[in-house]
Tab-separated table of C-alpha atoms in Angstrom:
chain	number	residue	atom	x	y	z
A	1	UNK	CA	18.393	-16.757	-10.423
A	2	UNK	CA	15.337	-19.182	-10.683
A	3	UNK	CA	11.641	-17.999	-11.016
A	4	UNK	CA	9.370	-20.340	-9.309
A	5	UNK	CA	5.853	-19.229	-10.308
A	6	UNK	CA	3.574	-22.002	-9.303
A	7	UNK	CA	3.381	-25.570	-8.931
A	8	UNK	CA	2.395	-28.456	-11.704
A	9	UNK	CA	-0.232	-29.085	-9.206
A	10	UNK	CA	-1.702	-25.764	-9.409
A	11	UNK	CA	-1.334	-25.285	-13.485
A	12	UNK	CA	-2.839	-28.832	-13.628
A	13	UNK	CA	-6.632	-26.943	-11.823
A	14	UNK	CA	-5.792	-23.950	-13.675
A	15	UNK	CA	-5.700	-24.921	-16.924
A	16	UNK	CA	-9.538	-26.616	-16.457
A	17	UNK	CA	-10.640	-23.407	-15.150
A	18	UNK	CA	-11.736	-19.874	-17.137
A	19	UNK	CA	-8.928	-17.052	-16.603
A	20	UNK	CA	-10.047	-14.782	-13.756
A	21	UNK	CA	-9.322	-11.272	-14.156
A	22	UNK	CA	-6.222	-9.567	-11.730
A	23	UNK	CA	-6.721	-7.432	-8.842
A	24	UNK	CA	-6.289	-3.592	-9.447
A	25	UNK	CA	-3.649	-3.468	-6.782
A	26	UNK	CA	-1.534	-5.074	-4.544
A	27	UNK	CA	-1.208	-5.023	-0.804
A	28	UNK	CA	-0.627	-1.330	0.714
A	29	UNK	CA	1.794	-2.755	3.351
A	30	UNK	CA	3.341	-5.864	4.832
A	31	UNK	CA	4.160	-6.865	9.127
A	32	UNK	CA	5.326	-9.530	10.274
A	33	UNK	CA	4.269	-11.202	13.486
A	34	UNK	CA	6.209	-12.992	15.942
A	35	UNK	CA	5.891	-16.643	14.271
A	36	UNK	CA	6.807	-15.543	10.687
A	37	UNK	CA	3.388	-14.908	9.000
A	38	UNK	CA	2.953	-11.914	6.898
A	39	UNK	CA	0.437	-9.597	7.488
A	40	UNK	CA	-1.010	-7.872	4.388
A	41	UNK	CA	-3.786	-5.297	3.417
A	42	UNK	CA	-6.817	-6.667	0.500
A	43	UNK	CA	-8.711	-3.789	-0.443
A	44	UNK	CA	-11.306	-5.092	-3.015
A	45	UNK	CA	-11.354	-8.387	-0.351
A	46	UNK	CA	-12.194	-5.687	2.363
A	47	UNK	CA	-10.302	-7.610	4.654
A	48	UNK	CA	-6.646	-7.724	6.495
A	49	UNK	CA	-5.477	-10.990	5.905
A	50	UNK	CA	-2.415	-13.382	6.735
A	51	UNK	CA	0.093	-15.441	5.174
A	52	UNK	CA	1.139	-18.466	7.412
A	53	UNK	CA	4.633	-20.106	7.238
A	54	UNK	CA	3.268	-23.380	5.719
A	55	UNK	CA	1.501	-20.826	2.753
A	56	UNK	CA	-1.860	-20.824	3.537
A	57	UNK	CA	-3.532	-17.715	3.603
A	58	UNK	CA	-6.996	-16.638	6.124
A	59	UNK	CA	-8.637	-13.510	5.684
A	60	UNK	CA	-10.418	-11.074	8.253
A	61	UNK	CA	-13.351	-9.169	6.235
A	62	UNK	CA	-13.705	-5.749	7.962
A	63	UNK	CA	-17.178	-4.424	9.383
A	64	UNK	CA	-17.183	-1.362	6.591
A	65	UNK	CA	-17.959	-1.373	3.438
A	66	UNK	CA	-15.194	-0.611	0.941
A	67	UNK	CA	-12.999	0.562	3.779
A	68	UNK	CA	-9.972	0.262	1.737
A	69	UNK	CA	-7.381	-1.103	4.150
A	70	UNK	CA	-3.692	0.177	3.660
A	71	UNK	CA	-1.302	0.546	6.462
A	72	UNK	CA	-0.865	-2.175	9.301
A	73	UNK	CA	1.088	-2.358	12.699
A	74	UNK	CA	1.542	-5.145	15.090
A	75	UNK	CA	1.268	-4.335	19.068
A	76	UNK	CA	3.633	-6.479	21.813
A	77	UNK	CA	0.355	-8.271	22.538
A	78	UNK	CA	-0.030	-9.569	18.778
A	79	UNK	CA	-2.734	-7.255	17.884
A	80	UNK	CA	-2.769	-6.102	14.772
A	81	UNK	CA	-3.466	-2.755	13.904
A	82	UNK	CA	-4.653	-1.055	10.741
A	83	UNK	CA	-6.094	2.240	8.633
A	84	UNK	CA	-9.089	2.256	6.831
A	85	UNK	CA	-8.733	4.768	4.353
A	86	UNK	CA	-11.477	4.963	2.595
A	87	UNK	CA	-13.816	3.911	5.441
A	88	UNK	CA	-12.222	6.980	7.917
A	89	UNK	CA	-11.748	4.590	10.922
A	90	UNK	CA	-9.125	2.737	12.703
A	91	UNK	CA	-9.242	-0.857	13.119
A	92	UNK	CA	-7.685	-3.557	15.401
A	93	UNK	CA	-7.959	-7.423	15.156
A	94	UNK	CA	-7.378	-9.174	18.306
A	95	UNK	CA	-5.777	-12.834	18.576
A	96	UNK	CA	-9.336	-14.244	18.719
A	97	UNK	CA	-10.436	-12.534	15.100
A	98	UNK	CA	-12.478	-9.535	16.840
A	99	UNK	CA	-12.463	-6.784	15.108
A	100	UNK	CA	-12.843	-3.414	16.693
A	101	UNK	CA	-12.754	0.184	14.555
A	102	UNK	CA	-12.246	3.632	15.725
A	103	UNK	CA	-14.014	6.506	13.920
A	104	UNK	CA	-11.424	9.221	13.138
A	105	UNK	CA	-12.653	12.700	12.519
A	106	UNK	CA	-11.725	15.707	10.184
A	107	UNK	CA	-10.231	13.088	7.261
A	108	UNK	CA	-8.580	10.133	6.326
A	109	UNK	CA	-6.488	8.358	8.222
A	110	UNK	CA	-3.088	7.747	6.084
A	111	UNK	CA	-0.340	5.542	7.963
A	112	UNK	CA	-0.005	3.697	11.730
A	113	UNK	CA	2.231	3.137	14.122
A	114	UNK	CA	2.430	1.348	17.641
A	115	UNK	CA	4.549	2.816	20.660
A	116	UNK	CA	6.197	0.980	23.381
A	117	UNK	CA	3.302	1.362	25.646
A	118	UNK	CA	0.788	-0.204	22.939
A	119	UNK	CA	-0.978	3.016	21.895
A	120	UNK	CA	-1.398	3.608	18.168
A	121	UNK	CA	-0.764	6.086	16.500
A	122	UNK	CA	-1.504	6.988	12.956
A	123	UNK	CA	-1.413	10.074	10.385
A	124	UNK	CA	-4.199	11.743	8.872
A	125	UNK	CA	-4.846	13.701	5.250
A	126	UNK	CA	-6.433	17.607	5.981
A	127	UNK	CA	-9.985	15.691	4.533
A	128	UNK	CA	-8.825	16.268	0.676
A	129	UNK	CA	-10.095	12.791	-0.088
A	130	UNK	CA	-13.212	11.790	-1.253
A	131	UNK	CA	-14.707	9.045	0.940
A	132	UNK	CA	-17.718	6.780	-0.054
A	133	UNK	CA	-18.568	6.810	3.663
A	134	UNK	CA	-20.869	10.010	4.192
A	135	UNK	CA	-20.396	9.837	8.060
A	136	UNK	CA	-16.870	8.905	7.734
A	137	UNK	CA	-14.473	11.861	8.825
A	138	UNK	CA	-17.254	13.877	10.704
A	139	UNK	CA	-17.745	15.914	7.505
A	140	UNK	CA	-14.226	17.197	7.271
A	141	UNK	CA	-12.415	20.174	8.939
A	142	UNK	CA	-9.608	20.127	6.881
A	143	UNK	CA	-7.584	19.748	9.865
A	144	UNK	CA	-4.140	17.652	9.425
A	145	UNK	CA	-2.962	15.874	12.697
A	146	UNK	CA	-1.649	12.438	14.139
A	147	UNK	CA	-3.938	10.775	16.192
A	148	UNK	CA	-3.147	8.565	19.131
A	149	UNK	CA	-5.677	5.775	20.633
A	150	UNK	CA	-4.902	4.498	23.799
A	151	UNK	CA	-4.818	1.723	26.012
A	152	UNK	CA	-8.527	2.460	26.816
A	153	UNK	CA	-9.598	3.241	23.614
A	154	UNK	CA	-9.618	7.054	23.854
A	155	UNK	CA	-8.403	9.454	21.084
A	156	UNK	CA	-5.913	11.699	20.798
A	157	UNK	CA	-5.587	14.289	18.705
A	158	UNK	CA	-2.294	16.404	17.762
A	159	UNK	CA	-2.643	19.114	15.184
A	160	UNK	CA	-0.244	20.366	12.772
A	161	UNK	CA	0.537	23.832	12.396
A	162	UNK	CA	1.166	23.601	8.793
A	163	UNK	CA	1.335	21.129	6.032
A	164	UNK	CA	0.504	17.181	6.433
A	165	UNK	CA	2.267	14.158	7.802
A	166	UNK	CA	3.152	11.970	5.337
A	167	UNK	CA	4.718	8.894	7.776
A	168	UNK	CA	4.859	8.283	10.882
A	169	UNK	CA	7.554	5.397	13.628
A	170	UNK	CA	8.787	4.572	16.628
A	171	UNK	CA	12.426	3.799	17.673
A	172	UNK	CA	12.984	0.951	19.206
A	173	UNK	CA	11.526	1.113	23.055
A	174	UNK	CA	10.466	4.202	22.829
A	175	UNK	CA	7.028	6.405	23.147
A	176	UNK	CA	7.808	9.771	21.246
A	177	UNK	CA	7.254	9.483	17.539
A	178	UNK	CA	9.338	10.323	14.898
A	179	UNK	CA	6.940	11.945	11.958
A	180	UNK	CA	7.488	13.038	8.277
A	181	UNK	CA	5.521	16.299	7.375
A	182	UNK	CA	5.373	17.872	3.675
A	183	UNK	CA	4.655	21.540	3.289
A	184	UNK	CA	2.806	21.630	-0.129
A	185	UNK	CA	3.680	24.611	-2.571
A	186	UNK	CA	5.469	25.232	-5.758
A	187	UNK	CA	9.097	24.711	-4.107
A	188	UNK	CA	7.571	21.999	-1.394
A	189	UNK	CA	9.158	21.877	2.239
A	190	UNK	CA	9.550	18.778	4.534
A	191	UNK	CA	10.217	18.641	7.814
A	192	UNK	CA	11.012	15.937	10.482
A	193	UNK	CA	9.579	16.311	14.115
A	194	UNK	CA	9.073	14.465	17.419
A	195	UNK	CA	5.857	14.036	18.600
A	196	UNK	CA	5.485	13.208	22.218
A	197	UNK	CA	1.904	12.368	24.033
A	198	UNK	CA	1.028	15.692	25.650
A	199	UNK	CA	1.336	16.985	22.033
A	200	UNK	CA	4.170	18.521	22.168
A	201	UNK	CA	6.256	18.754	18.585
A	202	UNK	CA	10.069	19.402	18.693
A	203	UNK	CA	11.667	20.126	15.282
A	204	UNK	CA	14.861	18.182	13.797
A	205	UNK	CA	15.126	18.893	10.738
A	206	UNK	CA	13.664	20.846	8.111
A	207	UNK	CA	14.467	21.419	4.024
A	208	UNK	CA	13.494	23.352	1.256
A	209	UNK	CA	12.715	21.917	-2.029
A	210	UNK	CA	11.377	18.197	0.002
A	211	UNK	CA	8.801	15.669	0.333
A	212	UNK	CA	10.264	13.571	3.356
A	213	UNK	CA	8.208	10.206	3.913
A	214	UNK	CA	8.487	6.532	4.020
A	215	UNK	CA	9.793	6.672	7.944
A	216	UNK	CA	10.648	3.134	8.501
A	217	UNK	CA	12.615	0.794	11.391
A	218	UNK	CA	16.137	0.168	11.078
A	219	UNK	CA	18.189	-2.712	12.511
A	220	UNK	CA	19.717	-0.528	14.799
A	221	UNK	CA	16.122	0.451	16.084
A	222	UNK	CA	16.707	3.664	14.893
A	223	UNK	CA	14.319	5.482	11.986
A	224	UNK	CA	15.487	5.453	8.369
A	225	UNK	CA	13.335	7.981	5.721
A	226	UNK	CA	13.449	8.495	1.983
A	227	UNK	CA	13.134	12.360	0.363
A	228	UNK	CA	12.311	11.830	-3.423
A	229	UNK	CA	11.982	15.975	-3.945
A	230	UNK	CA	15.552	15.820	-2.429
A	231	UNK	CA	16.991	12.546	-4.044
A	232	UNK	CA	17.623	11.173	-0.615
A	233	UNK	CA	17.496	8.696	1.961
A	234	UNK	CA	18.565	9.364	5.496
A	235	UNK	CA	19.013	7.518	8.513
A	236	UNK	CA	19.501	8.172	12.309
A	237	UNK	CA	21.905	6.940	13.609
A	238	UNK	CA	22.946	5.166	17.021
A	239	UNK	CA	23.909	8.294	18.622
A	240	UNK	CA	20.609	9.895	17.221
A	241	UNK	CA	22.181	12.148	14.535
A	242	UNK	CA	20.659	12.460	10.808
A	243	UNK	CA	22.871	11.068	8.005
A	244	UNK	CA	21.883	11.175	4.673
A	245	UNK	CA	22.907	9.687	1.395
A	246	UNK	CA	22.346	11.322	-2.060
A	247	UNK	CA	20.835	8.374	-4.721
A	248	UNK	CA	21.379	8.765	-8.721
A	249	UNK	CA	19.044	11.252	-10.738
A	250	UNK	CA	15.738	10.095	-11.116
A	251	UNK	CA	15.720	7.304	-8.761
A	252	UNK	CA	11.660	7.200	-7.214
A	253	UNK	CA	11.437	5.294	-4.070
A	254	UNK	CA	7.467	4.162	-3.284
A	255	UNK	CA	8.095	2.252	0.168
A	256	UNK	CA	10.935	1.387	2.380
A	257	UNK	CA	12.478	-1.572	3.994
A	258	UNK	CA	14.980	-1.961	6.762
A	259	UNK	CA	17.157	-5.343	6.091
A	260	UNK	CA	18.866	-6.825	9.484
A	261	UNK	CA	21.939	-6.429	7.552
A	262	UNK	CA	21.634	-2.342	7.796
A	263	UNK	CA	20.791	-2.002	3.961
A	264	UNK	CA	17.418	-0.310	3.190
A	265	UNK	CA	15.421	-1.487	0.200
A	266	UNK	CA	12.990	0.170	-2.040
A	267	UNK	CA	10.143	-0.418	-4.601
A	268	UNK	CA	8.551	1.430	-6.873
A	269	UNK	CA	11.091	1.248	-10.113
A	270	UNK	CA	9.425	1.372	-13.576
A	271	UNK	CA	11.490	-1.086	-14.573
A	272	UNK	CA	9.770	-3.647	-11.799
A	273	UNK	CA	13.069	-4.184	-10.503
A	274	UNK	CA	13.673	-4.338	-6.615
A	275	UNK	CA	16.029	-1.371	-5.122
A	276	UNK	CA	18.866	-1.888	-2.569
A	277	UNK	CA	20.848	0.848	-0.985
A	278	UNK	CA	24.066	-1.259	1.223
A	279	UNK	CA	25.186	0.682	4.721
A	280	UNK	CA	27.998	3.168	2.700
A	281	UNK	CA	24.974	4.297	0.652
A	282	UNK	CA	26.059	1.977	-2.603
A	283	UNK	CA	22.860	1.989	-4.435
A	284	UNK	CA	22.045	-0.900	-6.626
A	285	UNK	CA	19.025	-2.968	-8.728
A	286	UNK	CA	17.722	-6.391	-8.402
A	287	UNK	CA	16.486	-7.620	-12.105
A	288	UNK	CA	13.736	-9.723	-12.521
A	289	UNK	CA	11.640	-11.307	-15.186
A	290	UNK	CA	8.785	-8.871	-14.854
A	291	UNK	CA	7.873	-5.564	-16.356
A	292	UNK	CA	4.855	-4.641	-12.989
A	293	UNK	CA	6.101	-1.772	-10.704
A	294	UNK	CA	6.492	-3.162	-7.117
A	295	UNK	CA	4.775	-1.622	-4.586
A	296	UNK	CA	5.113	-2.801	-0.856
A	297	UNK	CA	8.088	-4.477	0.380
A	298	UNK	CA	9.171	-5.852	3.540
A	299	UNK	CA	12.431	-7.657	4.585
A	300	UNK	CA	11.681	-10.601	6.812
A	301	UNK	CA	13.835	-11.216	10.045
A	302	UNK	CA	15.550	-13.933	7.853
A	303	UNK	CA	16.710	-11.692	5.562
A	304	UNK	CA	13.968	-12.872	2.862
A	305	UNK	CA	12.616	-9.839	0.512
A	306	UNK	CA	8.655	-10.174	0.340
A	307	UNK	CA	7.199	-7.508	-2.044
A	308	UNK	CA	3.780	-6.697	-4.172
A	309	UNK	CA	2.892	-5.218	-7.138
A	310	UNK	CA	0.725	-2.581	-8.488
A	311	UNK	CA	-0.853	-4.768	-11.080
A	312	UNK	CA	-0.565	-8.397	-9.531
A	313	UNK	CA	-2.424	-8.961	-6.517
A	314	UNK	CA	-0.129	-12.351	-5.386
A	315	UNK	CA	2.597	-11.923	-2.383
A	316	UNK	CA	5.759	-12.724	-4.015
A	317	UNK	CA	9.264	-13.091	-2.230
A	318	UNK	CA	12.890	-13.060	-2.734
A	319	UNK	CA	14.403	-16.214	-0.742
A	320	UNK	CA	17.785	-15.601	0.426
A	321	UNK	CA	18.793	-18.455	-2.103
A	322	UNK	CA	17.710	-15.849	-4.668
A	323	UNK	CA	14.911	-17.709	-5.576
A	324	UNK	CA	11.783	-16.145	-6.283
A	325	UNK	CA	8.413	-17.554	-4.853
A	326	UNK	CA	4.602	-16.356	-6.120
A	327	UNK	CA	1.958	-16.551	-3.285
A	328	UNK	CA	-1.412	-16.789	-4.661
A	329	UNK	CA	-3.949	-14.998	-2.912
A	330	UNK	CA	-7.916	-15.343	-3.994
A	331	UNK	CA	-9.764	-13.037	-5.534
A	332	UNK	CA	-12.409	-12.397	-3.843
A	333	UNK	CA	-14.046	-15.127	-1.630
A	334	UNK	CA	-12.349	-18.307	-0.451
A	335	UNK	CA	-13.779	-20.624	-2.181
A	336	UNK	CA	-12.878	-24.164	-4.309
A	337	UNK	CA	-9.429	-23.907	-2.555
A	338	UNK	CA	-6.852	-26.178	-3.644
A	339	UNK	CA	-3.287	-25.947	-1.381
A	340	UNK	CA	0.130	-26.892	-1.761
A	341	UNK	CA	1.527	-27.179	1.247
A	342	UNK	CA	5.509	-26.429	-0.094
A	343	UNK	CA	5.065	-22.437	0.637
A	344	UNK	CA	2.648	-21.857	-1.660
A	345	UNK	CA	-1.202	-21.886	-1.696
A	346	UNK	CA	-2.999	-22.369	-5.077
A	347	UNK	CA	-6.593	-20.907	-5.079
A	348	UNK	CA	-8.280	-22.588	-8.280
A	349	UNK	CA	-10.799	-19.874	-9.128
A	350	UNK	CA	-8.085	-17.701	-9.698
A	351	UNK	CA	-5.323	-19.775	-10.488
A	352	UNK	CA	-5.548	-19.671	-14.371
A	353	UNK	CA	-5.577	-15.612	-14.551
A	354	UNK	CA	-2.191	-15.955	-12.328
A	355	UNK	CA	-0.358	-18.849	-14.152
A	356	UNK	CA	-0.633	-16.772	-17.435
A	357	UNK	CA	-1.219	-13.238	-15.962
A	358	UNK	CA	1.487	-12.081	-19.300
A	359	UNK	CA	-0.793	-13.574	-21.835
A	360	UNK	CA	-4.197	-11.423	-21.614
A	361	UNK	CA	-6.631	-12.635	-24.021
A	362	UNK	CA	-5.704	-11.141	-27.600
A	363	UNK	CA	-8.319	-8.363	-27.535
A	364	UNK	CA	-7.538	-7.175	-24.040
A	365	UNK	CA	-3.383	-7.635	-25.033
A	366	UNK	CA	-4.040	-4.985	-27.962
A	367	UNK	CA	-6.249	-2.833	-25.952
A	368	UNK	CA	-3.154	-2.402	-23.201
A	369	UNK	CA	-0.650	-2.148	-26.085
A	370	UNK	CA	-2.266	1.120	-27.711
A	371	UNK	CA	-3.853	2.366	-24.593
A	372	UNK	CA	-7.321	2.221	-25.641
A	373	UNK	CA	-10.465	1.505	-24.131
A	374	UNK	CA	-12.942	-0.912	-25.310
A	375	UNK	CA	-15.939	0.937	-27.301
A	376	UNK	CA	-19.424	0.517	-25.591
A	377	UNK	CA	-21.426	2.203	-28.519
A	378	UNK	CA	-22.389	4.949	-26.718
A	379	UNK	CA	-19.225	6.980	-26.537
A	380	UNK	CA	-18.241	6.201	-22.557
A	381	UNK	CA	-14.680	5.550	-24.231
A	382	UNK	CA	-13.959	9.182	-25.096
A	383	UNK	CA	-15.506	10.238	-21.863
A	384	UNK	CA	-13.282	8.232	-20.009
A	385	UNK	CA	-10.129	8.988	-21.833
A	386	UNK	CA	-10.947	12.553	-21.308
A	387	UNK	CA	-12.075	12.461	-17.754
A	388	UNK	CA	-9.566	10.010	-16.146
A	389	UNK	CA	-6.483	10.288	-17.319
A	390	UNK	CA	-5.550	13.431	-15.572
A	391	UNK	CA	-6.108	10.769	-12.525
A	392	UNK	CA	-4.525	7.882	-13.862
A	393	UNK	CA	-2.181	6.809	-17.088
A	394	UNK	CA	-4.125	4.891	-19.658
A	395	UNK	CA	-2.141	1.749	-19.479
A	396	UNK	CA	-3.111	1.563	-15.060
A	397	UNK	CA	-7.029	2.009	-15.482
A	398	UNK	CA	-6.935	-1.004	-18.258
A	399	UNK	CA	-4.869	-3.477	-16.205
A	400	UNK	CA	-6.908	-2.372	-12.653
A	401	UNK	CA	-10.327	-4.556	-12.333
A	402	UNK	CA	-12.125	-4.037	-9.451
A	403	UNK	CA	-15.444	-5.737	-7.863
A	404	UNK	CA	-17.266	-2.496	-7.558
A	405	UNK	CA	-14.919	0.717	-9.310
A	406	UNK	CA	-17.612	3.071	-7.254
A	407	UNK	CA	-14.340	3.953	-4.783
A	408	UNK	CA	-11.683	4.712	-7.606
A	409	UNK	CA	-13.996	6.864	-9.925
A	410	UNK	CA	-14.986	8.805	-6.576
A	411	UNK	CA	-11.376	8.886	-5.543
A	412	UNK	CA	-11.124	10.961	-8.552
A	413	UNK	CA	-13.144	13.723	-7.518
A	414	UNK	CA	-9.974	14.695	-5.242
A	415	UNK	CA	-7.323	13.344	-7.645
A	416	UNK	CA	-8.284	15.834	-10.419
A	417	UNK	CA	-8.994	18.686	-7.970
A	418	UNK	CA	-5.352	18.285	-6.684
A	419	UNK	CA	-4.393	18.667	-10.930
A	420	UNK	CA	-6.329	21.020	-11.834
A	421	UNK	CA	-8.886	19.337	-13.811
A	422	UNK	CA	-12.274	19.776	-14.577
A	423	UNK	CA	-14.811	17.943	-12.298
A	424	UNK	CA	-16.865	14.770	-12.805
A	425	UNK	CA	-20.091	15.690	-12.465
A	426	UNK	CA	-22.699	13.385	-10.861
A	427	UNK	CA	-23.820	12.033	-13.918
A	428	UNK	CA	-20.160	11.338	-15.326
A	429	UNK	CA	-19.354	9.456	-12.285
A	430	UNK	CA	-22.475	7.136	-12.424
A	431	UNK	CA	-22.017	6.356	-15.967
A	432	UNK	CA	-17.978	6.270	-15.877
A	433	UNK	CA	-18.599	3.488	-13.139
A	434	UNK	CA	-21.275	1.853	-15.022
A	435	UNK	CA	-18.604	1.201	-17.833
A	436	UNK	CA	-15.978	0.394	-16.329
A	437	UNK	CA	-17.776	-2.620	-13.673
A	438	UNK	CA	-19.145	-3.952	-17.104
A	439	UNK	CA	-15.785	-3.883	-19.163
A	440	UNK	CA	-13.386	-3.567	-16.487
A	441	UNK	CA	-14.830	-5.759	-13.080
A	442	UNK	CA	-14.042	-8.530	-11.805
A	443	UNK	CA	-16.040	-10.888	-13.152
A	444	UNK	CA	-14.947	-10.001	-16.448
């Protein structure tokens, strides 16, 4: 297979310009609209943003602050829908580029779906999270639920009796939704219910020893879900009946994608390879020159395999020649843009960090290699390595730059309650963030 990384046009800029740093992340999520562009989430760009056919890319910066967009969900009408995480709100972008957000109550709004009838519907965390919103989630009564907006703008909410949904779909035409739940505890349980819009929950399944999720739209218009605690993935089928498939020992599935070929594919390997499980549930692995752990994926409707990465913020996708293509998105405002028109868009400011995103500067190279952060003198170091790494593996928090790193080290807070681990107290936060947006940001 080739790997098509950029054009000579686009090293030519890059190579005049100063390496930019990489995004922390990349993209939550992926839709795709009716004329082929790709939808995707940019959380340090604050914005939902789209990927045309021809490559270029135009982003729609959202109202709040450091809202964090994740999961996304197209209506019939070409509205896009989407979850604020961090900001505790629902948002929807009409055709015209209005943006209109929801305020959800009692916690953070996880993942969103869209009936036949247009209403969306989305999950929601018991208010575990830290937000950097003080008004967002009404203060938090640890309640878990799915919520449901409607046509009018009203919400819905539907409470769960126990536990927290974890994903949430439609099947094709139809208005009751199909949701994922966990059970926490030291044997977990999952369960998989129907929702329908008088809030009425009907079990279908239930196991012991699971952590159902990743509820995603097959071919057949039917859901398909993953169970990692069970070593799983299931699918309903066209008569509505569960069948499951049992995947090799250790295999960790972070998202899911439906193919129009009936095969379901996966990311999330250590290995940065792309996962494929064919209709008899034959599981196999897609190598690739890259050692990043994919993140989202998404099969197109022509079969083409678009995926991110944790560490790379570029859209990159699997043609069905097996070639693979490197979308370059900008880091942070659009500026000095510089297009090629072939599929791919070249933004110049960060251009030079992509083309040679495997050759860090030596210092930083050796820092990543023994998992060391850089010594400010005073000692933040040792705090760090002692206060964040319950959260977060050593190796992560070096590669992730952020703009402002005010929402990770908060996210924290809940991370290390959830472990166990000791607390960050105000004045460990303020200087842990102080650190790392002067050795770690994005202008470094």
């Amino acid at each position: 297979m080739s790997y098509r990384l950029l054009s000579l046009a686009c090293l030519a800029a890059a190579l005049a310009l100063p390496a930019e740093a990489c995004r922390p992340f990349g993209s939550y999520q992926f839709v795709e609209d009716a004329a082929g562009g790709l939808w995707f989430t940019e959380g340090d760009n604050n914005a939902v943003s789209r990927l045309a056919p021809d490559g270029s890319v135009t982003a729609h910066k959202l109202p709040t602050p450091n809202a964090e967009p994740s999961s996304l969900a197209l209506d019939r009408a070409g509205k896009l829908w989407f979850v604020e995480m961090e900001g505790g709100r629902i948002g929807r972008l009409e055709r015209s580029g209005r943006i209109t957000e929801f305020p959800t109550t009692d916690g953070h709004p996880g993942t969103i779906a869209v009936d036949a009838r247009g209403d969306a519907w989305f999950t929601q965390m018991a208010g575990h999270e830290a937000s950097t919103d003080p008004h967002a989630g009404h203060g938090s009564a640890m309640v878990a639920k799915v919520g449901r907006i409607d046509a009018a703008g009203k919400m819905h909410d539907y409470r769960l009796a126990e536990g927290w949904p974890t994903s949430i779909a439609f099947a094709r035409g139809d208005d009751r939704a199909w949701v994922s739940v966990l059970v926490p505890g030291e044997r977990p349980r999952g369960k998989l219910l129907r929702l329908d819009r008088t809030g009425r929950w009907t079990p279908v399944a239930a196991w012991d020893n699971s952590c159902p999720g990743n509820l995603t739209l097959q071919a057949n218009g039917r859901p398909a879900y993953s169970d990692h605690c069970r070593g799983v993935v299931g699918r309903v089928d066209g008569r509505g009946r569960l069948v499951e498939q049992t995947l090799p020992a250790g295999t960790y599935i972070q998202q899911l994608a439906a193919a129009p070929d009936g095969s379901l594919w996966f990311s999330g390997d250590e290995k940065g390879r792309l996962g494929r499980v064919d209709r008899d549930g034959k599981l196999s692995y897609l190598e690739r020159r890259a050692d990043d752990q994919t993140m989202a994926v998404l099969v197109t409707r022509r079969g083409e395999v678009v995926f991110s990465e944790f560490y790379n913020y570029n859209i990159n996708r699997l043609t069905r020649a097996g070639d693979y293509v490197e979308h370059l998105v900008n880091v942070d405002e659009r500026k000095d843009v510089r297009e090629v028109r072939e599929g791919e868009v070249c933004y110049v400011r960060f251009a030079a960090r992509i083309a040679a995103k495997a050759e860090m500067d030596e210092k930083r190279a050796a820092e990543v290699r023994s998992g060391r952060f850089k010594p400010d003198g005073q000692g933040t170091e040792k705090l760090v390595e002692e206060k964040c790494l319950a959260c977060h593996d050593a190796r992560r928090l070096l590669l992730s730059r952020r703009s402002d790193w005010t929402p990770s080290i908060v996210r924290m807070h809940a991370y290390r309650d959830i472990r166990g681990a000791g607390a960050l107290s105000p004045e460990d936060t303020a200087r842990i963030v102080a650190y790392f947006n002067t050795h770690y940001g994005l202008s470094r």
